[in-house]
Amino acid sequence: EDEVVSVVNVIAEILMIFPSTCDQFISCGVVNALHGIFCSSYTSRIKTVCSCLIFNVLYSAGALTPSQEDEWFALTVKVFFCL
């Protein structure tokens, strides 16, 4: 659990330092891994950390980038249902 949280925190820090990389991050396919976290029995701590990462990515990404990636919309809906 700590390893997952550490990796997500490092990704979040990188995206906070370089917000322009969010567009690239969205298109790299990590959405499938994040979606898997919300569809499995991971702890609420991991889901909370991943939720923060998802919202930070969507906040920093260009307006059209998430809308071009249908998987991100589905993941965002899944996160809302988990909250």
XYZ file of N, CA and C in Angstrom:
249
model
N 0.830 -1.201 0.000
C 0.000 0.000 0.000
C 0.870 1.260 0.000
N 1.911 1.256 0.834
C 2.765 2.437 0.915
C 3.470 2.726 -0.406
N 3.815 1.667 -1.147
C 4.485 1.866 -2.431
C 3.571 2.559 -3.433
N 2.315 2.137 -3.464
C 1.355 2.753 -4.387
C 1.161 4.220 -4.030
N 1.001 4.502 -2.763
C 0.815 5.881 -2.311
C 2.049 6.713 -2.647
N 3.225 6.161 -2.459
C 4.464 6.884 -2.768
C 4.570 7.211 -4.252
N 4.265 6.240 -5.101
C 4.332 6.468 -6.544
C 3.327 7.525 -6.971
N 2.112 7.431 -6.470
C 1.080 8.414 -6.827
C 1.476 9.805 -6.338
N 2.050 9.888 -5.149
C 2.492 11.187 -4.630
C 3.616 11.781 -5.467
N 4.547 10.952 -5.935
C 5.625 11.450 -6.801
C 5.057 11.962 -8.114
N 4.134 11.218 -8.699
C 3.499 11.670 -9.946
C 2.783 12.994 -9.718
N 2.064 13.105 -8.612
C 1.342 14.346 -8.305
C 2.309 15.520 -8.150
N 3.437 15.292 -7.489
C 4.439 16.359 -7.322
C 5.006 16.793 -8.661
N 5.319 15.828 -9.513
C 5.855 16.157 -10.840
C 4.847 16.985 -11.620
N 3.586 16.587 -11.567
C 2.555 17.320 -12.309
C 2.298 18.702 -11.719
N 2.530 18.867 -10.417
C 2.372 20.192 -9.808
C 3.523 21.110 -10.217
N 4.726 20.542 -10.334
C 5.887 21.340 -10.728
C 5.823 21.674 -12.211
N 5.376 20.717 -13.016
C 5.290 20.896 -14.465
C 3.858 20.645 -14.936
N 2.942 21.577 -14.682
C 1.527 21.338 -15.031
C 1.288 21.137 -16.522
N 2.194 21.627 -17.347
C 1.999 21.456 -18.789
C 2.146 20.003 -19.225
N 2.690 19.150 -18.359
C 2.839 17.741 -18.707
C 1.541 16.951 -18.514
N 0.526 17.558 -17.960
C -0.732 16.846 -17.715
C -1.361 16.342 -19.005
N -1.263 17.128 -20.068
C -1.820 16.684 -21.341
C -1.156 15.393 -21.809
N 0.165 15.322 -21.647
C 0.889 14.111 -22.027
C 0.545 12.959 -21.096
N 0.389 13.265 -19.829
C 0.053 12.241 -18.844
C -1.302 11.608 -19.157
N -2.240 12.426 -19.569
C -3.575 11.927 -19.900
C -3.516 10.956 -21.073
N -2.691 11.260 -22.054
C -2.661 10.430 -23.253
C -1.732 9.223 -23.145
N -1.064 9.027 -22.016
C -0.093 7.924 -21.921
C -0.723 6.594 -21.545
N -1.989 6.545 -21.227
C -2.656 5.281 -20.947
C -2.721 4.891 -19.486
N -2.341 5.771 -18.591
C -2.367 5.453 -17.169
C -3.800 5.364 -16.634
N -4.745 5.846 -17.409
C -6.138 5.836 -16.971
C -6.621 4.411 -16.688
N -6.126 3.435 -17.431
C -6.552 2.052 -17.204
C -6.101 1.552 -15.833
N -4.901 1.914 -15.429
C -4.411 1.516 -14.108
C -5.223 2.197 -13.009
N -5.507 3.474 -13.190
C -6.298 4.195 -12.195
C -7.715 3.642 -12.122
N -8.275 3.322 -13.260
C -9.623 2.750 -13.280
C -9.636 1.407 -12.556
N -8.580 0.628 -12.722
C -8.478 -0.655 -12.038
C -8.471 -0.513 -10.523
N -7.872 0.565 -10.039
C -7.850 0.805 -8.596
C -9.259 1.021 -8.060
N -10.079 1.750 -8.795
C -11.426 2.046 -8.327
C -12.400 0.886 -8.537
N -12.020 -0.073 -9.353
C -12.881 -1.238 -9.572
C -12.452 -2.428 -8.725
N -11.457 -2.259 -7.900
C -10.971 -3.374 -7.086
C -11.130 -3.052 -5.605
N -10.550 -3.899 -4.790
C -10.738 -3.756 -3.341
C -9.563 -3.064 -2.657
N -8.953 -2.109 -3.329
C -7.884 -1.346 -2.688
C -8.450 -0.551 -1.518
N -7.580 -0.164 -0.609
C -8.014 0.570 0.577
C -8.508 1.963 0.208
N -9.255 2.536 1.104
C -9.771 3.890 0.867
C -8.632 4.902 0.833
N -7.532 4.617 1.524
C -6.374 5.534 1.493
C -5.818 5.633 0.069
N -5.657 4.504 -0.580
C -5.140 4.506 -1.957
C -6.134 5.184 -2.887
N -7.411 4.900 -2.725
C -8.426 5.523 -3.578
C -8.470 7.027 -3.365
N -8.277 7.477 -2.139
C -8.269 8.914 -1.855
C -7.088 9.600 -2.523
N -5.914 9.009 -2.405
C -4.712 9.581 -3.021
C -4.872 9.624 -4.539
N -5.392 8.545 -5.112
C -5.606 8.500 -6.556
C -6.674 9.496 -6.998
N -7.694 9.694 -6.187
C -8.729 10.685 -6.506
C -8.134 12.080 -6.595
N -7.275 12.410 -5.645
C -6.609 13.721 -5.666
C -5.756 13.871 -6.919
N -5.045 12.812 -7.282
C -4.232 12.855 -8.500
C -5.110 13.074 -9.722
N -6.197 12.353 -9.804
C -7.097 12.477 -10.957
C -7.637 13.897 -11.083
N -8.090 14.468 -9.975
C -8.635 15.821 -10.043
C -7.560 16.857 -10.350
N -6.351 16.653 -9.854
C -5.255 17.563 -10.188
C -4.896 17.476 -11.665
N -4.898 16.275 -12.207
C -4.609 16.103 -13.627
C -5.683 16.787 -14.464
N -6.933 16.538 -14.136
C -8.021 17.142 -14.913
C -8.046 18.659 -14.769
N -7.661 19.158 -13.612
C -7.622 20.607 -13.388
C -6.523 21.263 -14.220
N -5.376 20.600 -14.307
C -4.226 21.200 -14.978
C -4.181 20.948 -16.475
N -4.900 19.962 -16.948
C -4.860 19.618 -18.368
C -5.578 20.677 -19.192
N -5.224 20.727 -20.455
C -5.915 21.625 -21.365
C -7.381 21.244 -21.462
N -8.206 22.193 -21.794
C -9.656 21.980 -21.784
C -10.104 20.858 -22.718
N -9.466 20.701 -23.840
C -9.915 19.701 -24.810
C -9.304 18.328 -24.581
N -8.206 18.252 -23.877
C -7.508 16.968 -23.740
C -8.347 15.905 -23.054
N -8.917 16.151 -21.862
C -9.723 15.086 -21.242
C -10.957 14.716 -22.058
N -11.535 15.686 -22.745
C -12.732 15.383 -23.516
C -12.421 14.504 -24.718
N -11.166 14.511 -25.153
C -10.777 13.651 -26.267
C -10.488 12.225 -25.804
N -10.356 12.044 -24.534
C -10.064 10.728 -23.969
C -11.298 10.250 -23.202
N -12.131 9.443 -23.811
C -13.383 8.978 -23.201
C -13.153 8.222 -21.891
N -12.007 7.563 -21.782
C -11.728 6.791 -20.571
C -11.656 7.698 -19.347
N -11.160 8.909 -19.526
C -11.047 9.835 -18.393
C -12.421 10.262 -17.899
N -13.362 10.421 -18.805
C -14.721 10.760 -18.382
C -15.313 9.627 -17.545
N -15.149 8.400 -18.026
C -15.668 7.247 -17.292
C -15.006 7.127 -15.918
N -13.705 7.386 -15.856
C -12.996 7.320 -14.575
C -13.474 8.406 -13.626
N -13.696 9.599 -14.130
C -14.178 10.689 -13.296
C -15.549 10.366 -12.708
N -16.410 9.787 -13.502
C -17.733 9.374 -13.011
C -17.570 8.314 -11.919
N -16.679 7.364 -12.130
C -16.438 6.306 -11.142
C -15.937 6.903 -9.829
N -15.058 7.892 -9.906
C -14.544 8.544 -8.704
C -15.655 9.243 -7.966
N -16.531 9.933 -8.681
C -17.653 10.613 -8.022
C -18.546 9.627 -7.271
N -18.762 8.460 -7.850
C -19.589 7.463 -7.179
C -18.908 6.890 -5.934
N -17.578 6.893 -5.918
C -16.835 6.382 -4.770
C -16.741 7.392 -3.636
N -16.978 8.660 -3.937
C -16.834 9.699 -2.903
C -17.953 9.667 -1.914
